[in-house]
Short mmCIF file of C-alpha atoms in Angstrom, two decimals:
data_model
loop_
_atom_site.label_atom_id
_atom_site.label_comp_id
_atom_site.label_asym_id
_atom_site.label_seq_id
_atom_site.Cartn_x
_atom_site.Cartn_y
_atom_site.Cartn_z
CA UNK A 1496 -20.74 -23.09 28.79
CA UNK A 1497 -21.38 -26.30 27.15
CA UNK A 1498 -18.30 -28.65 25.92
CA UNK A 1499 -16.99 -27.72 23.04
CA UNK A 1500 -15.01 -30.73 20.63
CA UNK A 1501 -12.76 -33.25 21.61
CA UNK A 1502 -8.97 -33.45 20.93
CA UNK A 1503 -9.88 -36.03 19.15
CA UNK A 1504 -12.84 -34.80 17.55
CA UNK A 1505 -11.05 -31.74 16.53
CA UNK A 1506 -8.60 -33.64 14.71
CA UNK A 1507 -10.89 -35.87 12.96
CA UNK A 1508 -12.72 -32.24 11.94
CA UNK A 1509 -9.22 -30.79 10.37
CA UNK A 1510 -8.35 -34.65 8.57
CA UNK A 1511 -11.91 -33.62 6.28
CA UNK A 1512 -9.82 -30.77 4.99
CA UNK A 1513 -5.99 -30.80 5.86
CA UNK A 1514 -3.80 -33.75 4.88
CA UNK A 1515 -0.94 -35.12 7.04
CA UNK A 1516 0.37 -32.22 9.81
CA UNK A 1517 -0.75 -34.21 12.48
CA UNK A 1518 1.42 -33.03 15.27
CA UNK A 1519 0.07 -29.80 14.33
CA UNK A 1520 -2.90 -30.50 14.64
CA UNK A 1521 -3.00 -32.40 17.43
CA UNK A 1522 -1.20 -29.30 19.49
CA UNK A 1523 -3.74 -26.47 18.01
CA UNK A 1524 -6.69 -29.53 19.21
CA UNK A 1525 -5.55 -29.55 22.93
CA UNK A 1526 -4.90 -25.81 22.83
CA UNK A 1527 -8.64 -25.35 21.78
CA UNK A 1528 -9.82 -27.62 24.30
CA UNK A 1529 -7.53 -26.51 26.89
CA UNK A 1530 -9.81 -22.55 26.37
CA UNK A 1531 -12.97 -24.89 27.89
CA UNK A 1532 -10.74 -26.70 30.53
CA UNK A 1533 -9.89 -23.82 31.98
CA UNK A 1534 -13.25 -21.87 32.20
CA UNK A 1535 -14.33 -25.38 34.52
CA UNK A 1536 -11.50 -24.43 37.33
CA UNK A 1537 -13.01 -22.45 40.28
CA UNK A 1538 -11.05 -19.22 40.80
CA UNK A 1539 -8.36 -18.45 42.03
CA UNK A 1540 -6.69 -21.14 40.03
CA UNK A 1541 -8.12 -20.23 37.26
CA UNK A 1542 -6.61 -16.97 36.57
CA UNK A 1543 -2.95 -18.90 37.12
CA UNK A 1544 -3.37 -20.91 33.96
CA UNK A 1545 -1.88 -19.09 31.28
CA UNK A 1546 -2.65 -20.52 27.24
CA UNK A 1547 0.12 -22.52 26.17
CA UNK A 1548 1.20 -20.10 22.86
CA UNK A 1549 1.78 -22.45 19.75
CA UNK A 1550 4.29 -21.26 16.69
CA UNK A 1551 4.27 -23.59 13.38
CA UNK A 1552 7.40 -23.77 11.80
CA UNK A 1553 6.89 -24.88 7.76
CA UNK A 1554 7.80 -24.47 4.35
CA UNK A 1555 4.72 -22.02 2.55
CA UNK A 1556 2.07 -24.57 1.58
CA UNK A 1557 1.81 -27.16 3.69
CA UNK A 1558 -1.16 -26.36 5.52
CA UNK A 1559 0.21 -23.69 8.46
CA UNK A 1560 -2.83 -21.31 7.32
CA UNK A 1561 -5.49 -23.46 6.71
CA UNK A 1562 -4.87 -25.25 9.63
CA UNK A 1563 -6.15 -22.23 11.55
CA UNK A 1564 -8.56 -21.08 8.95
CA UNK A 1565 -10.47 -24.49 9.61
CA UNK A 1566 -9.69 -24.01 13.51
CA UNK A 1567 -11.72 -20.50 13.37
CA UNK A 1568 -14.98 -22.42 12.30
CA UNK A 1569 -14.50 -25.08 15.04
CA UNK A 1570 -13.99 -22.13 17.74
CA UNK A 1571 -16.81 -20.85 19.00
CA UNK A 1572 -14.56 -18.18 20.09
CA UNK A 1573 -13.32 -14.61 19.00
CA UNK A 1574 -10.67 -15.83 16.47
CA UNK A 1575 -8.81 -13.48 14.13
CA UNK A 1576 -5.98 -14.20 11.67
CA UNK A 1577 -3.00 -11.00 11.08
CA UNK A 1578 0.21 -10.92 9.35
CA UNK A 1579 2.79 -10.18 11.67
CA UNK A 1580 4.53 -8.51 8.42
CA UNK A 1581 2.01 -5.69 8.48
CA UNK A 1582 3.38 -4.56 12.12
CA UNK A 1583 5.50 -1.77 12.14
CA UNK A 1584 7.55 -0.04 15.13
CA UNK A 1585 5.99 2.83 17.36
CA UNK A 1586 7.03 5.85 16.04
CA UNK A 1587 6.54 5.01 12.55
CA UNK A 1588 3.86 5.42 9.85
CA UNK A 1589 2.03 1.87 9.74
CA UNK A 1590 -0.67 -0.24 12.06
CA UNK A 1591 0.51 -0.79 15.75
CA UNK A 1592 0.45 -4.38 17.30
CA UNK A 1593 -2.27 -3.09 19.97
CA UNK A 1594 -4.63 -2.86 17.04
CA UNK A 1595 -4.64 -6.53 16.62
CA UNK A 1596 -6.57 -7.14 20.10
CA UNK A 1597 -9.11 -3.82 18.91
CA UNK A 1598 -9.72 -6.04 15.82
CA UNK A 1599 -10.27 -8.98 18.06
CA UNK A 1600 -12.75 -6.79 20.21
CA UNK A 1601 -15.14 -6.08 17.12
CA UNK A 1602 -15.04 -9.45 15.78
CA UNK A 1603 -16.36 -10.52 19.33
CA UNK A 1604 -18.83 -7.89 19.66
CA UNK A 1605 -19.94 -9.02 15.94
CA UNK A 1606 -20.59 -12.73 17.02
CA UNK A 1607 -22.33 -11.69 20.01
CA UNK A 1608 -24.61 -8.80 18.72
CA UNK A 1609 -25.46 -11.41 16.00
CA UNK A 1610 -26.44 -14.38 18.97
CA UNK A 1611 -29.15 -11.84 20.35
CA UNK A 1612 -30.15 -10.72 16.94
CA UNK A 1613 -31.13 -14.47 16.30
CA UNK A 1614 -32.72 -14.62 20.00
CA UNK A 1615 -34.84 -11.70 19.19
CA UNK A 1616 -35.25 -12.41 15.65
CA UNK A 1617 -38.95 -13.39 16.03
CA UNK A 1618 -40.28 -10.70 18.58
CA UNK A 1619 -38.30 -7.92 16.04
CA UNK A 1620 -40.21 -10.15 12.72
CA UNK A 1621 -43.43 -9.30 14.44
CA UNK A 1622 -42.37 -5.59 15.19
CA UNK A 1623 -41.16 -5.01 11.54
CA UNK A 1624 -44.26 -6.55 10.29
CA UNK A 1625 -46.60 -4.45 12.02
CA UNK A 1626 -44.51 -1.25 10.80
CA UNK A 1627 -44.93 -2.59 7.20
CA UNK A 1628 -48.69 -2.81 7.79
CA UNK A 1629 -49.00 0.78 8.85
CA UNK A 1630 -47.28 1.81 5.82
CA UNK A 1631 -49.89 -0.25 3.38
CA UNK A 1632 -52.51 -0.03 5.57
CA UNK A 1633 -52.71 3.73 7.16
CA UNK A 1634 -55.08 4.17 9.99
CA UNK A 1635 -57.93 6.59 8.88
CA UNK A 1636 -61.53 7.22 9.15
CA UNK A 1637 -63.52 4.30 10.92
CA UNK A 1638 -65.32 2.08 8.53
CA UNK A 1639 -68.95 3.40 10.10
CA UNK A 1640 -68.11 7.02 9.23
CA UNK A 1641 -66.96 6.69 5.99
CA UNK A 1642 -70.05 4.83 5.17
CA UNK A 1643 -72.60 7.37 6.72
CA UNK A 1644 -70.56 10.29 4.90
CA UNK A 1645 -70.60 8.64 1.14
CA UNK A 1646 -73.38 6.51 1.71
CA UNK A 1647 -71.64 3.75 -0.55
CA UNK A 1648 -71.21 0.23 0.69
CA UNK A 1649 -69.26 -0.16 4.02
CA UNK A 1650 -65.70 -1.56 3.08
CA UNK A 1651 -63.96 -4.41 5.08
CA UNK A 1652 -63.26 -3.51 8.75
CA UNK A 1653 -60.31 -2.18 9.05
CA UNK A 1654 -59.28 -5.05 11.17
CA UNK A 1655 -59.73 -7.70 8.45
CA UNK A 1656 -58.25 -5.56 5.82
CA UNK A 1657 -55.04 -5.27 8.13
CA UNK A 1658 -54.89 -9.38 8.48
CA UNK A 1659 -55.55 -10.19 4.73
CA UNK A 1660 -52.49 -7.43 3.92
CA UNK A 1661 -50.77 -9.77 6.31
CA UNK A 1662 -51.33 -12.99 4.75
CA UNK A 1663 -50.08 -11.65 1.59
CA UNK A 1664 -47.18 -9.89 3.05
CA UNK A 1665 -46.10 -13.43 4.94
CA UNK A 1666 -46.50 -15.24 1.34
CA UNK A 1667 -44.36 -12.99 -0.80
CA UNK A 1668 -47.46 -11.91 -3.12
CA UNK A 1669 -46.68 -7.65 -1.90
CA UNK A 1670 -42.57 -7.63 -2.29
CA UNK A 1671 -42.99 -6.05 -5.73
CA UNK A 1672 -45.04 -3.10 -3.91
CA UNK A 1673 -43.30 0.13 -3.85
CA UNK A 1674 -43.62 1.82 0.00
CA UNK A 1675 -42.29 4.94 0.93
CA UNK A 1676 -40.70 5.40 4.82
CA UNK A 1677 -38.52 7.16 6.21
CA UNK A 1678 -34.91 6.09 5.83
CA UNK A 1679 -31.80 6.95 7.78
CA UNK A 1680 -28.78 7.93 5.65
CA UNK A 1681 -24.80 7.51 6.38
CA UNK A 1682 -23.17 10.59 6.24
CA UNK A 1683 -20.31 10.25 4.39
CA UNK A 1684 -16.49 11.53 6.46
CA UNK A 1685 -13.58 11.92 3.79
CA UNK A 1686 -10.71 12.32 6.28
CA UNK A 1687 -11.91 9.15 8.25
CA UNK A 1688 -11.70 7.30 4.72
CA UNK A 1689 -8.59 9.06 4.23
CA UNK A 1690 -7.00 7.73 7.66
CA UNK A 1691 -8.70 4.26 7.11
CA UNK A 1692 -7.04 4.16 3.54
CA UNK A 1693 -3.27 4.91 4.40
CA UNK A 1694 -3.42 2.26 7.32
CA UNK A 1695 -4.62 4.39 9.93
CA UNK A 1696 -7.86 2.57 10.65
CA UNK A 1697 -7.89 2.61 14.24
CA UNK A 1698 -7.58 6.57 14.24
CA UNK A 1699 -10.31 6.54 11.90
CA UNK A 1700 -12.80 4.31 13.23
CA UNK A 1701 -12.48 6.10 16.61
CA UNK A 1702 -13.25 9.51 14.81
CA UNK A 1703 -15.94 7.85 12.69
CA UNK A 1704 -17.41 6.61 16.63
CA UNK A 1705 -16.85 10.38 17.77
CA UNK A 1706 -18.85 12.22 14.88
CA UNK A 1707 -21.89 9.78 14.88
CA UNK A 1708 -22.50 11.08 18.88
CA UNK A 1709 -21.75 14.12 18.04
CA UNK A 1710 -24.42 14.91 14.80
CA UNK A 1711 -27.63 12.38 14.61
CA UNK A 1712 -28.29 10.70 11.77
CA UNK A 1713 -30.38 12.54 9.10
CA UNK A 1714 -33.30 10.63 7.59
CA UNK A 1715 -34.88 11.16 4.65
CA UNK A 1716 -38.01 9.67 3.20
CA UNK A 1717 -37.19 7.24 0.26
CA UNK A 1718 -39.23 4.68 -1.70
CA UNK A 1719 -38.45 0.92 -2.17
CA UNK A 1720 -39.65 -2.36 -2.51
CA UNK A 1721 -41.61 -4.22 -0.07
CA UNK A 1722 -39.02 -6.98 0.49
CA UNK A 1723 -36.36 -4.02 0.72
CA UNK A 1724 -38.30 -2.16 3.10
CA UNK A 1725 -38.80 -5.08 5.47
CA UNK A 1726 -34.81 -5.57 5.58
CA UNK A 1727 -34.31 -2.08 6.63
CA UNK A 1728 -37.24 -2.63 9.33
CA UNK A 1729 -36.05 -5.91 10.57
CA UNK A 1730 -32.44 -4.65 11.39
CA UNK A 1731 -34.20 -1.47 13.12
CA UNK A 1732 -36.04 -3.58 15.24
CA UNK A 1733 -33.42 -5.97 16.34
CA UNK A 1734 -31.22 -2.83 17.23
CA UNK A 1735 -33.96 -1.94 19.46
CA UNK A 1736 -34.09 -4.81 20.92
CA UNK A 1737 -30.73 -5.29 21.41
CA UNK A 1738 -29.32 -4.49 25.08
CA UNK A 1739 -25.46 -3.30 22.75
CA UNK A 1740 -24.25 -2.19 26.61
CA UNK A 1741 -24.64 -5.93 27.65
CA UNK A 1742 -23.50 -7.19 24.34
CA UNK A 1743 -20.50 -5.11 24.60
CA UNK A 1744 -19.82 -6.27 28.13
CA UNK A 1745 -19.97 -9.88 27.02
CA UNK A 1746 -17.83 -9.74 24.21
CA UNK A 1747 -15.23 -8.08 26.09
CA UNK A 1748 -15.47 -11.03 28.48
CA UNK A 1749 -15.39 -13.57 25.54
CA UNK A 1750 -12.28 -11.69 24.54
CA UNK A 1751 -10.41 -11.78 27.42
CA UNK A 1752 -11.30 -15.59 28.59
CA UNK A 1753 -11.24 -17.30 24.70
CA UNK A 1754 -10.07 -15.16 22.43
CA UNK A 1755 -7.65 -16.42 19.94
CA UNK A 1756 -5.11 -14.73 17.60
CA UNK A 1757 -3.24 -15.94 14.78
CA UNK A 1758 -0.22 -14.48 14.03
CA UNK A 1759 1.34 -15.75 10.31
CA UNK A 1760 4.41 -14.95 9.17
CA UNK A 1761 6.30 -13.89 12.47
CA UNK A 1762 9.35 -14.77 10.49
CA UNK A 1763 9.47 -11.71 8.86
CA UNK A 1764 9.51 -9.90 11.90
CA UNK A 1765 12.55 -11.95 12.99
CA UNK A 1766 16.34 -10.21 12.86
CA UNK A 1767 18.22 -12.42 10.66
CA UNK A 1768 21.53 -13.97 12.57
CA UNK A 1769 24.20 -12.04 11.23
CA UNK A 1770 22.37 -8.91 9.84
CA UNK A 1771 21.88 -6.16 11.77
CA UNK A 1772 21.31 -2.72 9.35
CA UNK A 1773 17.89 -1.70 8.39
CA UNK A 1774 16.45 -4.53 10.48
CA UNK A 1775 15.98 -2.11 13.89
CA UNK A 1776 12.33 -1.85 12.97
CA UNK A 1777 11.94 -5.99 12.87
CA UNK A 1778 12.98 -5.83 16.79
CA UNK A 1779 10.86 -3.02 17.72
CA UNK A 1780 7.76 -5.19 16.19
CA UNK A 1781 9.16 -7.76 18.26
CA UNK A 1782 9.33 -5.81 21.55
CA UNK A 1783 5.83 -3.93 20.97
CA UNK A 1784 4.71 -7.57 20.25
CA UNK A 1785 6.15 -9.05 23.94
CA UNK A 1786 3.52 -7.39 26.04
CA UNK A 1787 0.94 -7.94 23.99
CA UNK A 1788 1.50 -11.66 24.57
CA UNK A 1789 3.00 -11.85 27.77
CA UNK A 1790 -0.10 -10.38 29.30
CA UNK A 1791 -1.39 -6.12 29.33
CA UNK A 1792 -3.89 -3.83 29.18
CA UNK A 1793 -4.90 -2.17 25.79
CA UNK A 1794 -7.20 0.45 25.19
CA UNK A 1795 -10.15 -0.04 23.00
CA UNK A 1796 -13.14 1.49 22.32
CA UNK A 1797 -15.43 -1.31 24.46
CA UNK A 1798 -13.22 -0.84 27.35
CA UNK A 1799 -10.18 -2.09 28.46
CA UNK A 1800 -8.90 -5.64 27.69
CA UNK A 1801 -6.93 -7.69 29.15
CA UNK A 1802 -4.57 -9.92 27.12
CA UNK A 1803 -3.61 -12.77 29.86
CA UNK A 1804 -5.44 -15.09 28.22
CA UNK A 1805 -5.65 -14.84 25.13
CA UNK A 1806 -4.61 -17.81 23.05
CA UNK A 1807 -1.68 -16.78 20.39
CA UNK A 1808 -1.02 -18.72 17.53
CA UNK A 1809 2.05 -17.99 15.47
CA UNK A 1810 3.31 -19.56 12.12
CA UNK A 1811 6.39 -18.83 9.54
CA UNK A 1812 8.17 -20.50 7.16
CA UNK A 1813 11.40 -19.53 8.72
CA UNK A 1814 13.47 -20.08 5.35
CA UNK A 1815 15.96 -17.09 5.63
CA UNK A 1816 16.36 -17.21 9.80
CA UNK A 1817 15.19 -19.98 12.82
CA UNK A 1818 12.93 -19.30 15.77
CA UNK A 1819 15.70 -18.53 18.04
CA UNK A 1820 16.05 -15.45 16.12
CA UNK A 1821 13.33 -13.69 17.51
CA UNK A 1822 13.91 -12.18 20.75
CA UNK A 1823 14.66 -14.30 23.55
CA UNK A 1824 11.72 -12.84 25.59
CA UNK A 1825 9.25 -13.52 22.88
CA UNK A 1826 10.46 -17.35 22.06
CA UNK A 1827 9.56 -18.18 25.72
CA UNK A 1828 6.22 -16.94 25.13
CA UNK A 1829 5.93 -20.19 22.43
CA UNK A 1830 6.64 -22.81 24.84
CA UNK A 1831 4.96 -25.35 21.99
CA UNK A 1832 7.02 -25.22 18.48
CA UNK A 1833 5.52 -27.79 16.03
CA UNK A 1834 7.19 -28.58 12.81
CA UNK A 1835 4.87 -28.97 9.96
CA UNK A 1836 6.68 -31.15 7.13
CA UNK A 1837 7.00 -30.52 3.54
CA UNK A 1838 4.75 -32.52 1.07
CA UNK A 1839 5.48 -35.30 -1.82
CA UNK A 1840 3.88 -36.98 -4.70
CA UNK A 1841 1.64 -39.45 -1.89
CA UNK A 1842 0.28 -36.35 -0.10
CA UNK A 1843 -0.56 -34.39 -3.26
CA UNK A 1844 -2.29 -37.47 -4.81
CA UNK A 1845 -4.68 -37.60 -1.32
CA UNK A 1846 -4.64 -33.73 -1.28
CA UNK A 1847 -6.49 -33.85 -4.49
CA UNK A 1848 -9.09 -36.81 -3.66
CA UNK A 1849 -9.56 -36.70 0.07
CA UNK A 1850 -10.40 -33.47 1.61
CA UNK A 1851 -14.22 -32.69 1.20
CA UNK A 1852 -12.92 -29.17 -0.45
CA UNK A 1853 -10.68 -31.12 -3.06
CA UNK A 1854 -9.17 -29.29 -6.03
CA UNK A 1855 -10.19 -31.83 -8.26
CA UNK A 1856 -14.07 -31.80 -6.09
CA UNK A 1857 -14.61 -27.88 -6.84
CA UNK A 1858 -13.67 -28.34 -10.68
CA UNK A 1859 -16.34 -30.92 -11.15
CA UNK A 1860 -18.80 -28.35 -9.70
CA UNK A 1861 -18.18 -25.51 -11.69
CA UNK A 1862 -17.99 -27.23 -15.27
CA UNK A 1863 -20.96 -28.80 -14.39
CA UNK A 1864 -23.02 -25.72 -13.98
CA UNK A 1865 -21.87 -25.59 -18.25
CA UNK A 1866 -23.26 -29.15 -18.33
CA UNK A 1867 -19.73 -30.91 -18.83
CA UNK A 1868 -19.39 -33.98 -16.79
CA UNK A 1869 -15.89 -33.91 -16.27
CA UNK A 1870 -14.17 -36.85 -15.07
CA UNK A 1871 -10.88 -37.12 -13.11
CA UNK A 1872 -8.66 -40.55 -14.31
CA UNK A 1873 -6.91 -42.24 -11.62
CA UNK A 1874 -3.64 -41.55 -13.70
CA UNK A 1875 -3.87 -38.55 -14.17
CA UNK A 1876 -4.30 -37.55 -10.75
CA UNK A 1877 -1.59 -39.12 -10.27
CA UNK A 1878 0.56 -37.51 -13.14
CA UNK A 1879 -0.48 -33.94 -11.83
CA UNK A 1880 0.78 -34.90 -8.22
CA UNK A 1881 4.13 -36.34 -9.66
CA UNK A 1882 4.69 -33.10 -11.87
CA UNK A 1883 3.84 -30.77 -8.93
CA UNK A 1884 6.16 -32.85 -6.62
CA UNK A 1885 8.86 -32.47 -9.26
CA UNK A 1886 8.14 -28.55 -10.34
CA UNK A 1887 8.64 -27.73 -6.43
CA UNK A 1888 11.58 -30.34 -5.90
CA UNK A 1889 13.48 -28.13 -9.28
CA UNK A 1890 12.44 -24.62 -8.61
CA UNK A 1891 10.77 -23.04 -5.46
CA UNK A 1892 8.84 -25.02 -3.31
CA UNK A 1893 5.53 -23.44 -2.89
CA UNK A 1894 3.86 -26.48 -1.41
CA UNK A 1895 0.13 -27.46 -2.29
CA UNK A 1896 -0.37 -23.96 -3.75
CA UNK A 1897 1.40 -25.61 -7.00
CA UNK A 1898 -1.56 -27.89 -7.18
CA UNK A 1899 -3.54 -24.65 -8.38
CA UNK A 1900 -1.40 -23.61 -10.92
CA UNK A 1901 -1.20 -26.81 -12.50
CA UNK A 1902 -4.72 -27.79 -12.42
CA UNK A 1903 -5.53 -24.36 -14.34
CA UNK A 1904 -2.96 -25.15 -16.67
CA UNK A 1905 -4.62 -28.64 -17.36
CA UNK A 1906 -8.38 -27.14 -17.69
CA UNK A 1907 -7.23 -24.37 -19.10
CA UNK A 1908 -8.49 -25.14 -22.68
CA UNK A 1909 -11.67 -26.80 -21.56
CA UNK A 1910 -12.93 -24.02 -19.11
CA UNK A 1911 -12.27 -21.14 -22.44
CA UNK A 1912 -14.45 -24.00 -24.31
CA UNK A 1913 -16.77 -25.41 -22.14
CA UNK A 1914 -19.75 -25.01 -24.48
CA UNK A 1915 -17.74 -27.94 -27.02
CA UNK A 1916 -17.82 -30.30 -24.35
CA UNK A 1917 -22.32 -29.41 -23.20
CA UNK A 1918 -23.49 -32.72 -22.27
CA UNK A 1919 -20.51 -34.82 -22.79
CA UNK A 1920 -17.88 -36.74 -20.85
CA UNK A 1921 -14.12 -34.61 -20.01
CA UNK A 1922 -11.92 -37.37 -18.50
CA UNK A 1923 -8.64 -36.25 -17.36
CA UNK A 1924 -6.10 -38.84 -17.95
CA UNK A 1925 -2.46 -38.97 -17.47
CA UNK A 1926 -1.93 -38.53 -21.36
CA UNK A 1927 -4.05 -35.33 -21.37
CA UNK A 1928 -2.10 -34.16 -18.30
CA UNK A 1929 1.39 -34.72 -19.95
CA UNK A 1930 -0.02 -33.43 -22.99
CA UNK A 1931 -1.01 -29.64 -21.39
CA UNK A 1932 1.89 -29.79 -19.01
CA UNK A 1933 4.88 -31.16 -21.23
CA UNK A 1934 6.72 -28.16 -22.82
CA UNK A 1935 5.74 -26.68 -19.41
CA UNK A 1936 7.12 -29.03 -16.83
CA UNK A 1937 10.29 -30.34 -18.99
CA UNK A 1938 11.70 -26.68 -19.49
CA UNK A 1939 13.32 -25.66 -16.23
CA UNK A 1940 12.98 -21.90 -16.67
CA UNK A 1941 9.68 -21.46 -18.03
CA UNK A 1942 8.27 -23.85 -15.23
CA UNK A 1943 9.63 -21.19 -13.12
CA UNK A 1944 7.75 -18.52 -13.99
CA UNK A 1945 4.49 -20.27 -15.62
CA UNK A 1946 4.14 -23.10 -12.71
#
């Protein structure tokens, strides 16, 4: 297993995309590396060290979410994100907290059946190649025997014929060709897309599992285009290929050792101090959640997993209740509680010019594909920062998310009439800004529901 980033590294990776938070990220960086530490201990120490769970504590839009978001493309792990909101108690209608793990399972097995598919990926080219060649070049009569019975000129060998069919097929010249192969179709199951539809998609992707042993897949023969048909023979090939009982045995392994889950809004799941009626269900998500992360067994259908240690990751804003109203058993599963602060005028001024994935970045790309060089004024940057800072100080503090409303509001007239502006300059200055944004901003109950 080679190293995987830094601490440091990691947070240098986040500060491209995620302004400020830096205790937070500096706790999710040493949790990530901790995953490789670990895997370097010989046993039996190793299966002592338990992950160090992490819970975010934050106003909504200060960078909780895409804080792990970003961490899931660092990870070269199984990472999955769930609302903890979606949860309901056993015994009533809605997903169980065991099917967050079964989720984690198939995103593993995903990764790793697409690692061999790009390990095989030439031998199964080859394969899928020589399958399209039978199809445009069938195997008949020899060459000699066709010329004795017609007595007309003997054709290319059938051997050259089969290599100059592969030169054009490599170069692109025969994807307009229509072929026609054989074709396996999905059979469609209405109660599995039933089940899957009212939240039952566990149940139904175990039946959907059951029915395909039970009737084989019916073929039929269909005609497409050459570049269609070598899809459909490519991923053929690389399932053959593909040893899925290894794969599966791997990715439950990747599962178990580096899985990670994160786990948003667990404040929703928390009993509110002081209110008791029609919150039973919050506590039952709360106790079916405690095994789960202390350490069990759940049943999936790869195998059993083992949750010991898996990495849990848990953010809420907490506005309406604290941490310490969760269940006393679950809080000391969160040994590390970071507080991620709310933003101001600075951060929303380096929110829109620093990150690599700026607001202000992405607008300049899509107007130019109309041929509008827009241009973003210093001032008026800063005037959208100042007016989002404000919006969120007077009504409800939605965090950077405001930063989307009010740069719509700004463009608004110039993305309805981009084709005015073909070829010219569109320079955002604090005056424009003001002038989109003033009976807006200045009117405390329309900036409540329009910003």
């Amino acid at each position: 297993m080679t190293a995987p980033l830094t601490p440091r590294e990691i947070v240098a990776e986040l500060d491209k995309y995620i302004i400020g938070q830096q205790e937070a990220k500096r706790s999710v960086a040493i949790a990530l590396r901790n995953r490789w530490r670990r895997q370097q201990v010989p046993q039996p120490l190793r299966d002592e060290i338990a992950p160090k769970n992490i819970i975010m504590i934050g106003p909504t839009g200060v960078g909780k979410t895409e804080i792990a978001r970003r961490l899931a493309t660092l990870a070269n792990s199984p990472f999955i994100k769930v609302e903890a909101s979606k949860f309901t108690e056993v015994g009533y209608v809605g997903r169980d907290v065991e099917s967050m793990v079964r989720d984690l399972v198939e995103l593993a097995v995903g990764m790793v059946r697409e690692e061999e598919r790009q390990a095989v990926a030439v031998k199964a080219r080859e394969n899928a190649e020589e399958r399209m060649l039978d199809l445009l070049v069938p195997p008949g009569p020899s060459s000699a025997t066709r010329f004795a019975a017609t007595s007309q000129p003997a054709p290319l060998p059938a051997g050259e014929t089969r290599e100059r069919f592969r030169a054009m097929l490599r170069e692109g010249r025969l994807d307009e060709r229509e072929v026609e192969m054989e074709v396996e179709q999905t059979q469609s199951m209405p109660m599995v897309e039933i089940l899957s539809n009212q939240g039952m998609g566990d149940l139904g992707s175990g039946l959907r599992d059951a029915f395909s042993k039970i009737f084989p897949q019916r073929k039929s023969r269909q005609k497409m285009k050459v570049s269609e048909a070598m899809a459909v023979l490519l991923q053929e090939e690389s399932a053959k290929l593909i040893d899925m009982e290894r794969v599966t045995k791997q990715a439950v392994g990747r599962t178990e050792q580096s899985g990670i889950i994160f786990l948003d809004e667990i404040d929703k799941i928390a009993s509110r101090e002081g209110h008791h009626s029609g919150e039973v269900s919050r506590e039952g998500v709360q106790r079916d959640l405690l095994p789960i992360v202390e350490g069990s067994t759940v049943t999936t259908k790869y195998g059993m997993v083992r949750t010991d240690h898996i990495l849990f990751i848990a953010s809420g804003a907490f506005h309406l209740c604290k941490p310490s109203d969760l269940v006393p058993e679950l809080q000391g599963r969160f040994p590390i509680r970071v507080e991620l602060g709310a933003l101001g005028e600075e951060e929303f001024h380096r929110i829109l010019t620093e990150p690599e994935n700026a607001l202000t970045k992405q607008y300049v790309a899509l107007l130019a594909t109309e041929e509008v060089n827009l241009v973003f004024a210093d001032d008026g940057i800063r005037e959208m920062a100042k007016i989002a800072a404000e919006v969120n100080q007077r009504t409800e503090n939605i965090g950077a998310r405001r930063l989307h409303t009010i740069m719509e509001k700004v463009l608004e007239e110039l993305s309805f009439d981009a084709g005015r502006w073909r070829g010219r300059d569109f320079v955002v200055g604090a005056d424009h800004v003001r002038e989109r944004l003033a009976a807006i901003s200045g009117n405390e109950d329309l900036s409540r529901f329009i910003l």
